Short mmCIF file of C-alpha atoms in Angstrom, two decimals:
data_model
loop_
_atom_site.label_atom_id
_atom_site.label_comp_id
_atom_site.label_asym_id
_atom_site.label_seq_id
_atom_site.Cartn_x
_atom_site.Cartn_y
_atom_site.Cartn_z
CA UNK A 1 7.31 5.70 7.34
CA UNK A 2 9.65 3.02 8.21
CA UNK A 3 8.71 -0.45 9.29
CA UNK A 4 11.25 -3.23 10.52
CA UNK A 5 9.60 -6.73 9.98
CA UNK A 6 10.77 -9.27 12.49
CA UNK A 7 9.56 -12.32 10.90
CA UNK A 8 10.67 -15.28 8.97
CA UNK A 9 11.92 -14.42 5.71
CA UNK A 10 10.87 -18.39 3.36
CA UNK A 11 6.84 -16.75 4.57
CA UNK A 12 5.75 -16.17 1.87
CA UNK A 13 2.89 -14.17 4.13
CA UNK A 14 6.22 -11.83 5.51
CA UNK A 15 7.18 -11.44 1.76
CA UNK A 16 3.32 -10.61 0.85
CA UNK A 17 3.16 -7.87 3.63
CA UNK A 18 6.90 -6.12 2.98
CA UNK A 19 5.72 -6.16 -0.79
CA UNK A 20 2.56 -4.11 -0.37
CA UNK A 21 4.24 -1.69 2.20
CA UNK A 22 7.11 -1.10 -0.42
CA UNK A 23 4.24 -0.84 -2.97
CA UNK A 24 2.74 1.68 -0.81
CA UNK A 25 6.19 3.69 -0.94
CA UNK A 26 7.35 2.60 3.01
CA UNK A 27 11.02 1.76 3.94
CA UNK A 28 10.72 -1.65 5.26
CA UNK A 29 13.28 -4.25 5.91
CA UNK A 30 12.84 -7.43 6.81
CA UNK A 31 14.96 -8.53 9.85
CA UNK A 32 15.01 -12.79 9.67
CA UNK A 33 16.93 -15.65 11.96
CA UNK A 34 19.39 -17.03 9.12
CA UNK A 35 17.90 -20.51 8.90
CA UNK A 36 14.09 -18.63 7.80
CA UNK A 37 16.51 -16.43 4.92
CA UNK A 38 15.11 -16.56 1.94
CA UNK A 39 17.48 -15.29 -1.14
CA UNK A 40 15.06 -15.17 -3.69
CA UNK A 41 12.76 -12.57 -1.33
CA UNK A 42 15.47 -10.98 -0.51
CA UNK A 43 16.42 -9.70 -4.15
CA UNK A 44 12.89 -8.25 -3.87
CA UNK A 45 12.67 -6.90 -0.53
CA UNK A 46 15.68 -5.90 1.93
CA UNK A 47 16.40 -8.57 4.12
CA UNK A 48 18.56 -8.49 7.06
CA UNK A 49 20.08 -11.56 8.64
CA UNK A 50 19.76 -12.59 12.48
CA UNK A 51 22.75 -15.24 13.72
CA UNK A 52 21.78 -18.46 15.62
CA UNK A 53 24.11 -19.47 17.94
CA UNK A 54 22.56 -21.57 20.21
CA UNK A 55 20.24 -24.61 19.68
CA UNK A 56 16.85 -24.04 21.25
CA UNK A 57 15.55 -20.26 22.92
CA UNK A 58 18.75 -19.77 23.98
CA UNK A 59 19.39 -18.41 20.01
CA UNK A 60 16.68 -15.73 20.90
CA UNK A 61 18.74 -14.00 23.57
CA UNK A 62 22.17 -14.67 21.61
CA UNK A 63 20.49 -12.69 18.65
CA UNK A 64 19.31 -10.11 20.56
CA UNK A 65 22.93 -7.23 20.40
CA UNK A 66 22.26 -8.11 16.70
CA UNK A 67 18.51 -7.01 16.25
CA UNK A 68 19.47 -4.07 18.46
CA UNK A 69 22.53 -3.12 16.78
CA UNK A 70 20.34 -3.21 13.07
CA UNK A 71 17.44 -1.07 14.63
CA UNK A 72 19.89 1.86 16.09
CA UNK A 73 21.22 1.42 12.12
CA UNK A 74 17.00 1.46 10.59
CA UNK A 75 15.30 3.18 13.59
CA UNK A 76 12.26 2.13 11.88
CA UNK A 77 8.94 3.56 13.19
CA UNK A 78 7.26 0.22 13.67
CA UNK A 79 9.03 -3.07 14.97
CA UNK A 80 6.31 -5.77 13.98
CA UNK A 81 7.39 -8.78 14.45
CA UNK A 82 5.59 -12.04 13.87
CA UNK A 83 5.27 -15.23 15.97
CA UNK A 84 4.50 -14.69 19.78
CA UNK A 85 7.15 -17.16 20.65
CA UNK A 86 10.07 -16.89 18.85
CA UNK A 87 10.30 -13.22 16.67
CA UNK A 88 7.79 -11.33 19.16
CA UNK A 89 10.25 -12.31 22.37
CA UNK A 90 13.38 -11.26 20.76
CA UNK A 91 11.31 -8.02 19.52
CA UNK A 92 10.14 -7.81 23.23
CA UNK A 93 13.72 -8.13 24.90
CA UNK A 94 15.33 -5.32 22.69
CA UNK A 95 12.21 -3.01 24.43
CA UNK A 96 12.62 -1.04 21.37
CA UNK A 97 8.92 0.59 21.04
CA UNK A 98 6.54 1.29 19.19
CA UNK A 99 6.31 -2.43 19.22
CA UNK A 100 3.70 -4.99 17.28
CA UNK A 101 3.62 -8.60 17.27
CA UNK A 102 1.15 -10.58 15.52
CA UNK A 103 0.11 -13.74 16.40
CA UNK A 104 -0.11 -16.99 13.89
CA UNK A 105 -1.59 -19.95 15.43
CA UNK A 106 0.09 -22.53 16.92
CA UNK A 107 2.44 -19.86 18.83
CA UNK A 108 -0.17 -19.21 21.10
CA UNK A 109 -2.74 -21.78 20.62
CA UNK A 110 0.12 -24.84 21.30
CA UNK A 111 3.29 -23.04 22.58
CA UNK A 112 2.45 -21.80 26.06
CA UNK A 113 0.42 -25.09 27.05
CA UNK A 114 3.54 -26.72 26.42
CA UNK A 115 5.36 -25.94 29.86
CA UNK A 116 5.34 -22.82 32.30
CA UNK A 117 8.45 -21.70 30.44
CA UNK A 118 6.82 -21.03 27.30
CA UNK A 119 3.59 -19.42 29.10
CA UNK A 120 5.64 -16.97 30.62
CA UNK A 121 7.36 -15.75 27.35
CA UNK A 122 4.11 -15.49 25.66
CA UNK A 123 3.14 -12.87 28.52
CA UNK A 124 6.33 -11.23 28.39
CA UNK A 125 6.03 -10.76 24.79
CA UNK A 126 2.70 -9.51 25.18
CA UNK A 127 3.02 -7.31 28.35
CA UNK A 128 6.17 -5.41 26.72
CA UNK A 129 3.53 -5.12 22.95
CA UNK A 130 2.25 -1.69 22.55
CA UNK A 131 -0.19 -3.27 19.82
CA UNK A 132 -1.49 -6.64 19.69
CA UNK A 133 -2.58 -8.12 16.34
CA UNK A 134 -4.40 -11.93 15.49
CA UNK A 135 -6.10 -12.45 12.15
CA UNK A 136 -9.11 -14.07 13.53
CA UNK A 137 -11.69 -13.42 16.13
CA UNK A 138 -11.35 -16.94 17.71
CA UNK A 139 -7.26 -16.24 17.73
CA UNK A 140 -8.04 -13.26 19.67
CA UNK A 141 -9.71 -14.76 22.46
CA UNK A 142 -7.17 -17.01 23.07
CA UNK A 143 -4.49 -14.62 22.90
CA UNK A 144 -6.80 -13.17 25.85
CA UNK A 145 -5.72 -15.77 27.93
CA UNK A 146 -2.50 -14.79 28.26
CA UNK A 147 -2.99 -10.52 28.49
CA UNK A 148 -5.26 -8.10 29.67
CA UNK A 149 -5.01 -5.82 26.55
CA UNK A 150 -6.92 -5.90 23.66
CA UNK A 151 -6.14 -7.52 20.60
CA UNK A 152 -6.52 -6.08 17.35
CA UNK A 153 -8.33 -8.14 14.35
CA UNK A 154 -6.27 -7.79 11.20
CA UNK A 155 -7.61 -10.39 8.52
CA UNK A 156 -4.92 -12.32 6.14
CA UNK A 157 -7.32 -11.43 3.22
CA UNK A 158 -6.42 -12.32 -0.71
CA UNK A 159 -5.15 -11.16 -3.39
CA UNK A 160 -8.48 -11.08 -5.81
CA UNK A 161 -6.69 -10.25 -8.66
CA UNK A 162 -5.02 -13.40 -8.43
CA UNK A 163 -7.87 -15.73 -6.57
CA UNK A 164 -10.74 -15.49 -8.68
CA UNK A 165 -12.88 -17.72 -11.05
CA UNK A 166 -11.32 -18.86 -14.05
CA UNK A 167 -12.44 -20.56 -17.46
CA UNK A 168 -11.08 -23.77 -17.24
CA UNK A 169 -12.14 -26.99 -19.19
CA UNK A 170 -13.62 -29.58 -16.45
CA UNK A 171 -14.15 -33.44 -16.93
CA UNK A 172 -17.12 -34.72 -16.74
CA UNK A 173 -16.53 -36.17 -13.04
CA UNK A 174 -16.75 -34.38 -10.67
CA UNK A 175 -14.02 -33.04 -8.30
CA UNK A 176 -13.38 -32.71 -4.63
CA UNK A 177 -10.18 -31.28 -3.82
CA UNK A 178 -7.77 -29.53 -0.67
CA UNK A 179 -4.99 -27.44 -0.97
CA UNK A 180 -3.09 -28.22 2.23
CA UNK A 181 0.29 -29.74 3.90
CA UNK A 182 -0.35 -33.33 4.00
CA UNK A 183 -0.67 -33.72 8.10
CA UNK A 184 -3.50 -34.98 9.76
CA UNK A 185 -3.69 -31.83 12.17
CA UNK A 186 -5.45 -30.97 8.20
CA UNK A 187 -7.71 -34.12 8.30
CA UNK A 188 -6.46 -35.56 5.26
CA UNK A 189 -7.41 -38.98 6.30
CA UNK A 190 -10.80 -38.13 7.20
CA UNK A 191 -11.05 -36.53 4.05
CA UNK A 192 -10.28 -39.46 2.23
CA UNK A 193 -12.46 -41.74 4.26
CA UNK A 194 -15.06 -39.11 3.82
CA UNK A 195 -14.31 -39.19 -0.29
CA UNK A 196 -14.57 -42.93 -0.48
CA UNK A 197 -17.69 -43.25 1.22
CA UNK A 198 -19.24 -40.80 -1.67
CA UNK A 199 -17.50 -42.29 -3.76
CA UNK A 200 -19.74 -45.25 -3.83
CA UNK A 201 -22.73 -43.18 -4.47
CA UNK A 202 -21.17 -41.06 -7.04
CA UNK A 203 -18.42 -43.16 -8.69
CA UNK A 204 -18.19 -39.68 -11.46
CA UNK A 205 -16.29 -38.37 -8.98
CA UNK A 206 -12.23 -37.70 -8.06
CA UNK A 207 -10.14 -36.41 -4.73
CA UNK A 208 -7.37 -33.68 -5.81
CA UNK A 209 -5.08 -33.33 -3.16
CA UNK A 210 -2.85 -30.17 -3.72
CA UNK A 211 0.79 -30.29 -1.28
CA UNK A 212 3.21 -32.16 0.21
CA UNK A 213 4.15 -33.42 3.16
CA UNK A 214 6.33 -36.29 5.46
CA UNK A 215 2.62 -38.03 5.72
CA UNK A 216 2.05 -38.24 1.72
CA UNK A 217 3.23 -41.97 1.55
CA UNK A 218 0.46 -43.43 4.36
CA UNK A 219 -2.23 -41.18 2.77
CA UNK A 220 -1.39 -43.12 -0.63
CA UNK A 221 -1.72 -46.36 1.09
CA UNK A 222 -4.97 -45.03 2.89
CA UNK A 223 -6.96 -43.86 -0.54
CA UNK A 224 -5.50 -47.31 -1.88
CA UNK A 225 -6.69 -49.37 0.91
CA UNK A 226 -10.35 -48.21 0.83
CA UNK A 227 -10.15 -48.49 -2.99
CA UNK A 228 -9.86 -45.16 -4.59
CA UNK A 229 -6.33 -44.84 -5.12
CA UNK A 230 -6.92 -44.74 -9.26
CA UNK A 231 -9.75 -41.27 -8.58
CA UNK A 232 -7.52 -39.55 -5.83
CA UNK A 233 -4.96 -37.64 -7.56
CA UNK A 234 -1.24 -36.06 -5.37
CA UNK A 235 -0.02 -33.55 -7.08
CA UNK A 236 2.94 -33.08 -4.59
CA UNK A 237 3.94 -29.48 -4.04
CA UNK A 238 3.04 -26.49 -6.57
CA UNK A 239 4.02 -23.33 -7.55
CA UNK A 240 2.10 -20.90 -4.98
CA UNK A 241 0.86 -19.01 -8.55
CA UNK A 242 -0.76 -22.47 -9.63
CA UNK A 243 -2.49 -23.08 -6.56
CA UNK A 244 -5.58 -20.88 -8.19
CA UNK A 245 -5.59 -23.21 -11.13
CA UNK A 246 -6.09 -26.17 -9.08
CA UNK A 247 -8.37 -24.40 -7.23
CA UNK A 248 -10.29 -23.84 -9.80
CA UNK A 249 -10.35 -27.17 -10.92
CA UNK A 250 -12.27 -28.30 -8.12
CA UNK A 251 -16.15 -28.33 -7.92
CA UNK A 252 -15.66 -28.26 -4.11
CA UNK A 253 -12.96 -27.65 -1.82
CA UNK A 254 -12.88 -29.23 1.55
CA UNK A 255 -10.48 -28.28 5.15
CA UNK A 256 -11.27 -30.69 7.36
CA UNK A 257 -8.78 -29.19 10.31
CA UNK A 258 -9.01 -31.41 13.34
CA UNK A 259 -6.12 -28.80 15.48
CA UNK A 260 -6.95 -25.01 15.70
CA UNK A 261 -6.68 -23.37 12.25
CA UNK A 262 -5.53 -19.37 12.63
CA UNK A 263 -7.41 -18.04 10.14
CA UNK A 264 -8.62 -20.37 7.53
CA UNK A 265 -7.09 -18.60 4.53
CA UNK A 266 -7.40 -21.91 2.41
CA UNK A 267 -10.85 -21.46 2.86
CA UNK A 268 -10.88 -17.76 1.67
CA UNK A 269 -8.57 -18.42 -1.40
CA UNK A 270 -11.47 -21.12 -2.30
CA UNK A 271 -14.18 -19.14 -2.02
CA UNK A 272 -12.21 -16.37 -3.88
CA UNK A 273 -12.74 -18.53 -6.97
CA UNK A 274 -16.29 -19.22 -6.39
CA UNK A 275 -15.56 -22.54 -5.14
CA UNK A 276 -18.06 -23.42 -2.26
CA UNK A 277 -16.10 -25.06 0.70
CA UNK A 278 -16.70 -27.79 3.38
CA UNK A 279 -14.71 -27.29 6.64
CA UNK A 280 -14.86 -28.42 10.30
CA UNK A 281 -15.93 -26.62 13.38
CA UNK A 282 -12.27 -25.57 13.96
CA UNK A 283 -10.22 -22.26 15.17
CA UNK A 284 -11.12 -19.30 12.05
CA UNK A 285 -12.63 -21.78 9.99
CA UNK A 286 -16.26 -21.40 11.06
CA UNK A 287 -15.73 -17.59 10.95
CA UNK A 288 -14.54 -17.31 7.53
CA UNK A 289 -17.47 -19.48 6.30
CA UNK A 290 -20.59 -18.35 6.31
CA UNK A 291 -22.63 -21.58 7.10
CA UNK A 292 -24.98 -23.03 4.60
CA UNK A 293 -24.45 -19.86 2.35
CA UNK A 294 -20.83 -20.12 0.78
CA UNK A 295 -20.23 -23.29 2.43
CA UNK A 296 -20.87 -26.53 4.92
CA UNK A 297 -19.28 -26.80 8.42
CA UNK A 298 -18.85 -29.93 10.24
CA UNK A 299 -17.56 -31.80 13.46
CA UNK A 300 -13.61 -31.94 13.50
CA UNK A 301 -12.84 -35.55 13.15
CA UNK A 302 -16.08 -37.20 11.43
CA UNK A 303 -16.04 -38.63 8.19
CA UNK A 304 -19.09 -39.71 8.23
CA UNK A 305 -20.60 -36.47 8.87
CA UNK A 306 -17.58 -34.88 6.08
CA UNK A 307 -19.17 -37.58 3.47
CA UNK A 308 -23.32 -36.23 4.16
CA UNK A 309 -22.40 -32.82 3.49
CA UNK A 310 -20.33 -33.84 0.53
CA UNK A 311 -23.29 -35.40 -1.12
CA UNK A 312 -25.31 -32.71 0.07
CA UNK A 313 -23.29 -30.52 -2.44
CA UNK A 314 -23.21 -33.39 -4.69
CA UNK A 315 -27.36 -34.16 -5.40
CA UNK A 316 -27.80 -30.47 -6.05
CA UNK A 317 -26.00 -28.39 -8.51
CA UNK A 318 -27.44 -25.50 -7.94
CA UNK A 319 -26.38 -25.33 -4.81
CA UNK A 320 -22.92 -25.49 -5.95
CA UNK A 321 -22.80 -23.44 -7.92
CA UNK A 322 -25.06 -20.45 -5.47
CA UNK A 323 -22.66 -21.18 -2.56
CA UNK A 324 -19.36 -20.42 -4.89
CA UNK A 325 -21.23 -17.17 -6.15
CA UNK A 326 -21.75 -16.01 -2.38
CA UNK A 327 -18.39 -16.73 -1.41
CA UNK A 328 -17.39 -14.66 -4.38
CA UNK A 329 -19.15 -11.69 -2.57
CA UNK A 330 -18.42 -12.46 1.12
CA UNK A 331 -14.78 -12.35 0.34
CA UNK A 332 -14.45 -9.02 -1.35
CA UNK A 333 -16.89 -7.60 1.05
CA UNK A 334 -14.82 -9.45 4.12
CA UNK A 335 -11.33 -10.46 3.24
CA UNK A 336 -10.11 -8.61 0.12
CA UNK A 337 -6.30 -8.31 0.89
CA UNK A 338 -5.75 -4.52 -0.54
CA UNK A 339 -8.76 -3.55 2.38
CA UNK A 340 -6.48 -6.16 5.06
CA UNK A 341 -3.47 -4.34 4.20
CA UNK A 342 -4.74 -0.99 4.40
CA UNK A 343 -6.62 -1.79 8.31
CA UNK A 344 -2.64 -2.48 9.33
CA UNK A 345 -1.48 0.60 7.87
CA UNK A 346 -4.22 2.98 9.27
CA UNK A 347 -3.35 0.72 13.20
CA UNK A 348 0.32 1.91 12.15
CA UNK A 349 -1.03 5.83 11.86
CA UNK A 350 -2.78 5.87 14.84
CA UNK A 351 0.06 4.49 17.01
CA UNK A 352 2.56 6.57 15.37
CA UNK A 353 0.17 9.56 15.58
CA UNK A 354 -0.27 9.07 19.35
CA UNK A 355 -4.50 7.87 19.19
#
């Protein structure tokens, strides 16, 4: 089988899925716009380079004699490309079939609201797919919005050889921590509101906030304002291999989304490593988590209600410690990235074997 992956190269989701179909012995290359190359993924995985001419969409239809010219050269089986609104409409414009496009999150939860422009390339995109993929149920529906077809549910599982428990040597405080781009579309300011109201209550206790972002500097100013600058802890950016570590450092992870989340995957790394989780009511989140048995959901956009179900977690250890052993089981029995992988693969079969 060959597979041509329209999708930005720097993912390090695009590089997960053209490793595991190279693993699985499948020609894939991975077909990129030149400002999403990546050089280091591309020493592992074939990577073909897209020009940009033009500022804006008009570098879609200026790429698309290139992505045409490269498939005659591949004539891959499967054109999958990702992102509705940028990858999928270049994909779409070629007509080159069988064609899949997979939908992320703010490409079709953000993008066609924007203007009747955008709408309309989201249902060209669609109406030209011959399969339709989102990696959450909630994602799905709103792709509905914009097609008649159905929409296949392919989970963005994890790795659980990688996300799992680990022995590592805790304090004796106690730690709540995220593992998220420092934006408030994350809720890292109700998070930290949220912290320092516990805080009071259980001064053994510390924030770990794992990423980066053009926000960092005002959440520093935030966590020092309401006193708890000297417990919250920015680690900046980290190695995408440490990110278990740090996981596992914390005694409970919170995503506090307040705009749609895709999938949640933050969520399902944390409960990976038997980490129980406290999220909002937002996009996958609330259907990755099972409530009140591997972790707490709450109202987008309320610290207050962020800070009970922290000291829920808090004034019972047990508890902790049960909801991090069911989310242990609910995500190999749910999201275990080999089984993900494999669903794709078998959608791939079927199309290419005409069911």
């Amino acid at each position: 089988m060959k597979v041509a992956l329209l999708a930005p190269s720097k993912s390090i989701h695009t590089h997960k899925w053209a490793l595991f179909y190279q693993q699985q012995g499948i020609d894939v290359k991975v077909i990129t716009f030149k400002d999403h190359y990546s050089p280091e993924n591309a020493k592992e995985v074939e990577t073909w380079v897209l020009p940009k001419w033009f500022p804006g969409k008009f570098s879609y239809i200026s790429s698309i004699f290139a992505l045409k010219k490269q498939l005659a050269s591949f004539q891959p089986d499967i054109l999958h490309a990702h992102y509705v609104s940028s990858y999928g409409f270049v994909g779409a414009l070629t007509n080159y079939h069988p064609f899949y496009v997979s939908v992320w999150g703010t490409d079709i939860y953000e993008f066609p609201k924007q203007n009747r422009v955008n709408r309309e390339i989201v249902e060209f995109t669609l109406k030209r797919a011959d399969v339709i993929c989102s990696t959450s149920h909630t994602m799905a529906e709103e792709t509905k919005k914009y097609t008649g077809k159905s929409v296949e549910v392919t989970p963005f599982g994890v790795d659980l050889s990688i996300f799992r428990p680990m022995e590592i040597e805790k304090k004796d405080t106690v730690t709540i921590g995220t593992v998220k781009s420092l934006s408030d579309k994350y809720g890292i300011a109700d998070l930290i509101k949220a912290f320092a109201i516990v805080h009071q209550q259980y001064p053994n206790t510390n924030l770990l906030i794992v990423g980066d972002g053009s926000q960092r500097k005002q959440y520093e100013q935030l966590a020092e304002m309401l006193g708890v600058r000297d417990v919250t802890i920015f680690t900046g950016r980290v190695p995408n291999s440490e990110v278990p570590i740090y996981i596992n450092k914390m005694d409970v992870v919170s995503i506090p989304s307040t705009a749609s989340e895709s999938f949640g995957v933050a969520a399902v790394e944390a409960m990976a490593c038997g980490v129980p989780v406290v999220v909002s009511n937002v996009g996958g989140l609330p259907e990755v988590v099972k409530k009140d048995v591997t972790g707490l959901i709450v109202p987008k956009e309320n610290p207050e209600a962020l800070a009970k179900a922290f000291q829920k977690l808090l004034s019972d250890t047990k508890l902790r410690h049960q909801m991090g052993k069911n989310g242990i089981h609910h995500v190999k029995e749910h999201y275990d990235w080999i089984d993900n992988a494999n669903g794709m693969l078998k959608l791939y079969e079927k199309t290419l074997n005409g069911v």
